[in-house]
Amino acid sequence: MAVVLSVKQTGEDNLGFESHELSNGHPEATNEDLEYGNSCSRGVYFIQQSVYGAYKKNKNTVWIGIYIFLTLLYFLYFGYAMYYELDGEPSWRLLICTILAVILIVLNILWYVYDEQITNAYKKIVGSKTGSDGCSKAALIIGVTIFIVVYVIVDVAIDYPQNLIAVVGQALYIILFYIFSTNPAKVRWHPVFWGFALQYVFAIIILRWYYGYQAFKWLGDRVAEFLAYADEGAKFLFGDVFEEHFFAFKVLSIVVFFYSFISMMYYLGVMQALIRVIAYHILNTEAPLLIKPFLSEMTKSELHAVMTGGFATIAGSVLGAFMSFGKQKSPKLAVKIFTAWKNHRNIVEAASAGATSSIKMVAGIAVNVLAFLSILKMVNATLTWFGERAGVEGVTFQFICSYVLYPVAFFMGTETVDCRKVAELIGIKTFINEFVAYLSLSEIIANKVKLANYTTFYNETGDWFWDKGNIILKQTNETLNGGILSEKSTVIATYALCGFSNIGSMGILLGGLGALAPSKRGVLPKIVVRAVVSGTVACFLTACIAGLLFKDY
């Protein structure tokens, strides 16, 4: 005979019970049954409260023990895995990731224990004004300058003298921006120098050092492998042919997946640990959300710097979408992940909240691409109509940009034959948006693959020809719209387009920063145009370095 009992809280430690109908249909329980049930329930409740009380008193110790136990279990697995097989990429991946994770955990523990001491030491080093430190800084600057100059002469000027045009481009941008700056006398050359120096160092490691290039290529392959998991959700929702609607179902699905994953990483504390170790000294400038308390106190120049940083970089979720357009050899050097961490009750809620928060981003991307592609088509039809009235054919927005922005593409080191095409892409990115530009670039990348397959299959490299910027394949009567770009020009275009700086983004950034700092709404519109120009040229300067140090393996 089973009795269903419900517990009524009558006080902090007193329980009341009421009986319900028996499971076998009898209307009530006997006194003996109730006494037995009361005794068992009180016993269970007492045990629960005792265990919970002990847990609350020793919560930290319990979790430290759990973490230690899980860590030991992992290292037992790791040791056996290394013993079982230490050959091939998967084993090396496990080894490298484990080493990096251990380093990350140790550094965060040290930072947690000695946070104040490390912060004070850092401030002393950075803010030191003593003569000896000044001499050390000057010597370091001179040493880095000599290294970069010698490297460029030996490794670029001798083997790839045509790449030096990118140095001229860098010099032109710096001179022009210095002349037209609000107050040239207040330009701080120290951060300018180190900004370029760091870019050169990273570029040398990635583009000219074989092992550095292979390491970042491996990392890019792993990221592409990770993002491909989004296909499973897209396939379930939209069917096996979801890639036929590439942008809507393939690209935007990656954004949703990435948001959800990052939200989980924030819940687990992984992102905070990573950011703290890698960029502790720039944590407050990582995203406007993180510097919200300081925005209202910032000067106009400081707000300009924040806006320029926003225009010159992209979000991590957007990077994932860009990678789906076509895998590139050169990874992005600066990525801004703007998803803010929130306090979630568990990891499932974090994943769900991350996916839900992507709705606005996905909708914004979708409607903007739809709108701007339609507007571009309308503008091109209008320009073509006006051109034909004067006897000129083929006048389009891209055609105009290909001439107006030709010098921009040329001084980044783009191959001469590709300058007009890269100038078109820059124009689309600046006046439309970066998504439309990357869509066009992805088509050009795909064209190169199609042309290679075509010439291999027919074994006749001369069986195709150019026609008004497009390639015609004679055997298959197929047109490759937009033609192709050289590998060098493709890499330069990838960097030049990789930013949030376009006309439409001005409204987005004004709205976002205006909401975070209402007191600055009158100032922001006055500097937004200069900020978008600065962000655009920041991307161009990165492309210049890529053009200077590019080496086709």
Coordinates of C-alpha atoms in Angstrom, one line a residue, residues 162-500:
Q162 CA 57.9 45.3 -55.9
N163 CA 56.5 44.9 -52.4
L164 CA 58.2 48.1 -51.3
I165 CA 55.4 50.1 -52.8
A166 CA 53.5 49.3 -49.6
V167 CA 56.1 51.2 -47.5
V168 CA 55.3 54.3 -49.6
G169 CA 51.6 53.7 -48.9
Q170 CA 52.2 53.6 -45.2
A171 CA 54.3 56.7 -45.3
L172 CA 51.6 58.5 -47.3
Y173 CA 48.8 57.6 -44.8
I174 CA 50.9 58.7 -41.8
I175 CA 51.9 62.0 -43.4
L176 CA 48.3 62.8 -44.6
F177 CA 46.8 61.9 -41.2
Y178 CA 49.4 64.0 -39.4
I179 CA 48.8 67.0 -41.6
F180 CA 45.0 66.8 -41.3
S181 CA 44.8 65.8 -37.7
T182 CA 42.9 68.2 -35.3
N183 CA 46.1 69.2 -33.5
P184 CA 49.3 67.8 -35.0
A185 CA 51.4 69.2 -32.1
K186 CA 49.6 66.8 -29.7
V187 CA 50.3 63.7 -31.7
R188 CA 51.9 61.0 -29.4
W189 CA 54.4 59.2 -31.5
H190 CA 55.3 56.6 -28.9
P191 CA 52.0 54.5 -29.2
V192 CA 52.1 55.2 -33.0
F193 CA 55.6 53.6 -33.2
W194 CA 54.7 50.6 -31.0
G195 CA 51.5 50.0 -32.9
F196 CA 53.3 49.7 -36.2
A197 CA 56.2 47.7 -34.6
L198 CA 53.8 45.1 -33.1
Q199 CA 52.0 44.8 -36.5
Y200 CA 55.4 44.2 -38.2
V201 CA 56.4 41.6 -35.6
F202 CA 53.1 39.7 -36.0
A203 CA 53.2 40.0 -39.8
I204 CA 56.8 38.7 -39.9
I205 CA 55.8 35.7 -37.7
I206 CA 52.7 34.9 -39.7
L207 CA 53.6 35.8 -43.3
R208 CA 57.4 35.3 -43.5
W209 CA 58.3 32.7 -40.9
Y210 CA 57.4 29.3 -42.2
Y211 CA 56.7 27.7 -38.9
G212 CA 54.7 30.7 -37.7
Y213 CA 52.7 30.6 -40.9
Q214 CA 52.1 26.9 -40.5
A215 CA 51.0 27.4 -36.9
F216 CA 48.5 30.0 -37.8
K217 CA 47.3 28.0 -40.7
W218 CA 46.8 25.1 -38.4
L219 CA 44.9 27.3 -36.1
G220 CA 42.7 28.6 -38.9
D221 CA 42.0 25.1 -40.0
R222 CA 40.9 24.2 -36.5
V223 CA 38.6 27.3 -36.3
A224 CA 37.1 26.3 -39.7
E225 CA 36.6 22.8 -38.3
F226 CA 34.9 24.2 -35.2
L227 CA 32.6 26.5 -37.1
A228 CA 31.5 23.6 -39.3
Y229 CA 29.6 22.2 -36.4
A230 CA 27.0 24.8 -37.0
D231 CA 26.1 22.9 -40.1
E232 CA 24.5 20.1 -38.0
G233 CA 21.9 22.5 -36.6
A234 CA 21.3 24.1 -40.0
K235 CA 20.8 20.7 -41.6
F236 CA 18.2 19.7 -39.0
L237 CA 16.3 22.9 -39.4
F238 CA 16.5 23.5 -43.2
G239 CA 17.4 20.0 -44.6
D240 CA 20.4 18.5 -46.4
V241 CA 20.2 21.1 -49.2
F242 CA 20.6 24.1 -46.8
E243 CA 23.8 25.2 -48.5
E244 CA 21.8 26.1 -51.6
H245 CA 20.7 29.2 -49.6
F246 CA 24.3 29.8 -48.5
F247 CA 24.1 33.1 -46.8
A248 CA 20.8 32.7 -45.0
F249 CA 21.2 29.2 -43.7
K250 CA 25.0 28.6 -43.7
V251 CA 26.6 32.0 -42.8
L252 CA 23.9 33.2 -40.3
S253 CA 23.8 29.8 -38.6
I254 CA 27.5 30.2 -37.7
V255 CA 26.7 33.5 -36.0
V256 CA 24.0 31.8 -33.8
F257 CA 26.4 28.9 -33.0
F258 CA 29.3 31.3 -32.2
Y259 CA 27.1 33.5 -29.9
S260 CA 25.9 30.4 -28.0
F261 CA 29.4 29.0 -27.6
I262 CA 31.0 32.2 -26.4
S263 CA 28.2 32.6 -23.9
M264 CA 29.0 29.2 -22.4
M265 CA 32.7 30.1 -22.3
Y266 CA 31.9 33.2 -20.4
Y267 CA 29.7 31.3 -17.9
L268 CA 32.6 28.8 -17.3
G269 CA 35.1 31.7 -16.9
V270 CA 37.3 30.6 -19.8
M271 CA 36.9 33.9 -21.7
Q272 CA 37.6 36.0 -18.6
A273 CA 40.8 33.9 -17.9
L274 CA 42.0 34.2 -21.5
I275 CA 41.4 38.0 -21.7
R276 CA 43.0 38.6 -18.3
V277 CA 46.2 36.8 -19.3
I278 CA 46.5 38.0 -22.9
A279 CA 45.3 41.6 -22.6
Y280 CA 45.2 42.5 -18.9
H281 CA 46.5 46.0 -19.5
I282 CA 44.0 46.8 -22.3
L283 CA 41.0 45.1 -20.6
N284 CA 39.1 48.3 -20.2
T285 CA 39.3 49.1 -23.9
E286 CA 38.2 45.7 -25.2
A287 CA 34.6 46.8 -25.8
P288 CA 32.4 49.8 -25.1
L289 CA 30.3 47.6 -22.7
L290 CA 33.4 47.0 -20.6
I291 CA 34.2 50.7 -20.4
K292 CA 30.7 52.0 -19.9
P293 CA 31.4 53.6 -16.5
F294 CA 34.2 55.7 -18.1
L295 CA 32.5 56.9 -21.3
S296 CA 30.7 59.8 -19.7
E297 CA 34.1 61.1 -18.4
M298 CA 36.1 60.7 -21.6
T299 CA 37.4 63.6 -23.6
K300 CA 36.6 64.0 -27.3
S301 CA 39.9 62.5 -28.3
E302 CA 39.4 59.5 -26.1
L303 CA 35.9 58.9 -27.5
H304 CA 37.4 59.2 -31.0
A305 CA 39.9 56.5 -30.1
V306 CA 37.1 54.2 -28.8
M307 CA 35.1 54.8 -32.0
T308 CA 38.1 54.2 -34.2
G309 CA 38.8 50.9 -32.5
G310 CA 35.2 49.9 -33.1
F311 CA 35.4 50.8 -36.8
A312 CA 38.8 49.2 -37.3
T313 CA 37.9 45.8 -35.9
I314 CA 35.2 43.1 -36.2
A315 CA 33.3 41.0 -33.8
G316 CA 34.3 37.3 -33.3
S317 CA 30.9 36.2 -34.5
V318 CA 31.3 38.2 -37.7
L319 CA 34.8 36.7 -38.2
G320 CA 33.2 33.3 -38.1
A321 CA 30.7 34.4 -40.8
F322 CA 33.5 35.8 -42.9
M323 CA 35.5 32.6 -42.7
S324 CA 32.6 30.7 -44.2
F325 CA 32.9 32.8 -47.4
G326 CA 36.2 31.3 -48.2
K327 CA 39.1 30.0 -46.2
Q328 CA 42.1 32.4 -46.4
K329 CA 45.7 31.8 -45.6
S330 CA 46.2 34.9 -43.6
P331 CA 44.4 35.0 -40.2
K332 CA 43.0 38.2 -38.8
L333 CA 45.5 39.9 -36.4
A334 CA 42.9 41.7 -34.3
V335 CA 39.5 40.4 -33.4
K336 CA 37.0 42.0 -31.0
I337 CA 34.6 39.7 -29.3
F338 CA 31.8 42.0 -28.0
T339 CA 29.5 39.4 -26.4
A340 CA 29.1 40.5 -22.8
W341 CA 29.2 38.0 -20.0
K342 CA 26.1 37.7 -18.0
N343 CA 25.3 35.8 -14.8
H344 CA 23.5 32.7 -15.8
R345 CA 22.3 30.0 -13.4
N346 CA 23.8 27.1 -15.4
I347 CA 25.6 26.3 -18.6
V348 CA 22.4 25.3 -20.4
E349 CA 20.8 28.7 -19.7
A350 CA 24.1 30.4 -20.8
A351 CA 24.0 28.5 -24.2
S352 CA 20.3 29.4 -24.7
A353 CA 20.8 33.0 -23.7
G354 CA 23.7 33.3 -26.1
A355 CA 21.7 31.8 -29.0
T356 CA 18.8 34.1 -28.2
S357 CA 21.0 37.2 -28.0
S358 CA 22.2 36.5 -31.5
I359 CA 18.7 37.1 -32.9
K360 CA 19.3 40.9 -33.2
M361 CA 22.7 40.4 -34.8
V362 CA 21.4 37.8 -37.3
A363 CA 18.3 39.9 -38.2
G364 CA 20.5 43.0 -38.5
I365 CA 22.9 41.2 -40.9
A366 CA 20.2 39.7 -43.0
V367 CA 18.1 42.8 -43.5
N368 CA 21.1 45.0 -44.1
V369 CA 22.5 42.6 -46.8
L370 CA 19.1 42.3 -48.4
A371 CA 18.6 46.1 -48.4
F372 CA 22.0 47.1 -49.6
L373 CA 22.3 44.6 -52.3
S374 CA 18.9 45.8 -53.6
I375 CA 20.0 49.4 -53.3
L376 CA 23.3 48.6 -55.1
K377 CA 21.3 47.0 -57.9
M378 CA 19.1 50.1 -58.1
V379 CA 22.0 52.5 -58.1
N380 CA 23.8 50.5 -60.8
A381 CA 20.7 50.4 -63.0
T382 CA 20.3 54.2 -62.6
L383 CA 24.0 54.9 -63.4
T384 CA 23.9 52.5 -66.4
W385 CA 20.8 54.3 -67.7
F386 CA 22.4 57.7 -67.4
G387 CA 25.6 56.4 -69.0
E388 CA 23.8 54.9 -72.0
R389 CA 22.0 58.3 -72.6
A390 CA 25.5 59.7 -73.2
G391 CA 26.7 56.7 -75.3
V392 CA 28.8 55.2 -72.4
E393 CA 28.1 51.6 -71.5
G394 CA 28.9 49.8 -68.3
V395 CA 28.8 52.7 -65.8
T396 CA 28.2 51.2 -62.4
F397 CA 29.0 52.0 -58.8
Q398 CA 31.8 49.4 -58.9
F399 CA 33.1 50.9 -62.2
I400 CA 33.4 54.4 -60.6
C401 CA 35.1 53.0 -57.4
S402 CA 37.6 51.0 -59.5
Y403 CA 39.0 54.3 -60.8
V404 CA 38.5 56.7 -57.8
L405 CA 40.0 54.2 -55.3
Y406 CA 42.7 52.8 -57.6
P407 CA 45.5 54.7 -55.8
V408 CA 44.3 53.3 -52.5
A409 CA 44.6 49.7 -53.8
F410 CA 47.9 50.4 -55.6
F411 CA 49.7 51.9 -52.6
M412 CA 48.7 48.9 -50.4
G413 CA 50.9 46.8 -52.7
T414 CA 48.1 45.2 -54.8
E415 CA 49.2 43.7 -58.1
T416 CA 48.7 46.3 -60.8
V417 CA 46.4 44.1 -62.9
D418 CA 44.2 43.6 -59.8
C419 CA 44.0 47.2 -58.6
R420 CA 40.7 48.1 -60.2
K421 CA 39.1 44.9 -58.8
V422 CA 40.4 45.5 -55.3
A423 CA 39.3 49.2 -55.5
E424 CA 35.8 48.0 -56.3
L425 CA 35.8 45.8 -53.2
I426 CA 37.0 48.7 -51.1
G427 CA 34.3 50.9 -52.4
I428 CA 31.6 48.3 -51.7
K429 CA 32.9 47.8 -48.2
T430 CA 33.1 51.6 -47.4
F431 CA 29.9 52.8 -49.0
I432 CA 27.7 49.6 -48.6
N433 CA 29.1 47.3 -45.9
E434 CA 31.8 44.7 -45.3
F435 CA 29.4 41.7 -45.7
V436 CA 28.5 42.6 -49.3
A437 CA 32.2 43.2 -50.0
Y438 CA 33.2 39.8 -48.6
L439 CA 30.4 38.1 -50.6
S440 CA 32.0 39.6 -53.7
L441 CA 35.4 38.5 -52.6
S442 CA 34.2 35.0 -51.9
E443 CA 32.9 34.8 -55.5
I444 CA 36.3 35.8 -56.8
I445 CA 38.0 33.2 -54.6
A446 CA 35.6 30.5 -55.9
N447 CA 36.2 31.6 -59.5
K448 CA 39.9 30.9 -59.0
V449 CA 39.1 27.4 -57.9
K450 CA 36.7 26.9 -60.8
L451 CA 39.3 28.1 -63.3
A452 CA 42.0 25.8 -61.9
N453 CA 39.6 22.8 -62.2
Y454 CA 38.6 23.9 -65.7
T455 CA 42.2 24.2 -67.0
T456 CA 43.2 20.9 -65.3
F457 CA 40.2 19.0 -66.8
Y458 CA 40.6 20.3 -70.3
N459 CA 44.4 20.6 -70.2
E460 CA 44.3 23.9 -72.2
T461 CA 45.2 27.0 -70.4
G462 CA 44.4 29.2 -73.4
D463 CA 40.7 28.0 -73.8
W464 CA 39.3 30.9 -71.8
F465 CA 39.4 34.7 -72.2
W466 CA 38.6 38.0 -70.3
D467 CA 35.5 40.0 -71.2
K468 CA 34.9 43.3 -69.4
G469 CA 36.4 42.1 -66.1
N470 CA 34.8 38.6 -66.3
I471 CA 36.2 35.3 -67.4
I472 CA 34.5 33.3 -70.1
L473 CA 35.1 29.5 -70.2
K474 CA 34.7 28.5 -73.8
Q475 CA 34.3 24.7 -73.4
T476 CA 31.5 25.0 -70.8
N477 CA 30.2 28.4 -71.9
E478 CA 30.4 29.5 -68.3
T479 CA 31.0 33.1 -67.1
L480 CA 33.0 33.7 -64.0
N481 CA 31.7 37.1 -62.9
G482 CA 34.3 39.3 -61.3
G483 CA 37.2 37.3 -62.7
I484 CA 40.1 36.3 -60.4
L485 CA 42.7 37.9 -58.2
S486 CA 46.3 36.8 -57.5
E487 CA 47.1 35.3 -54.1
K488 CA 48.9 38.5 -53.0
S489 CA 46.0 40.7 -54.0
T490 CA 43.5 38.4 -52.3
V491 CA 45.4 38.6 -49.0
I492 CA 45.6 42.4 -49.2
A493 CA 41.9 42.6 -49.9
T494 CA 41.1 40.3 -47.0
Y495 CA 42.9 42.7 -44.6
A496 CA 41.6 45.9 -46.2
L497 CA 38.0 44.7 -46.0
C498 CA 38.3 43.4 -42.4
G499 CA 36.7 46.2 -40.4
F500 CA 33.4 47.7 -39.3

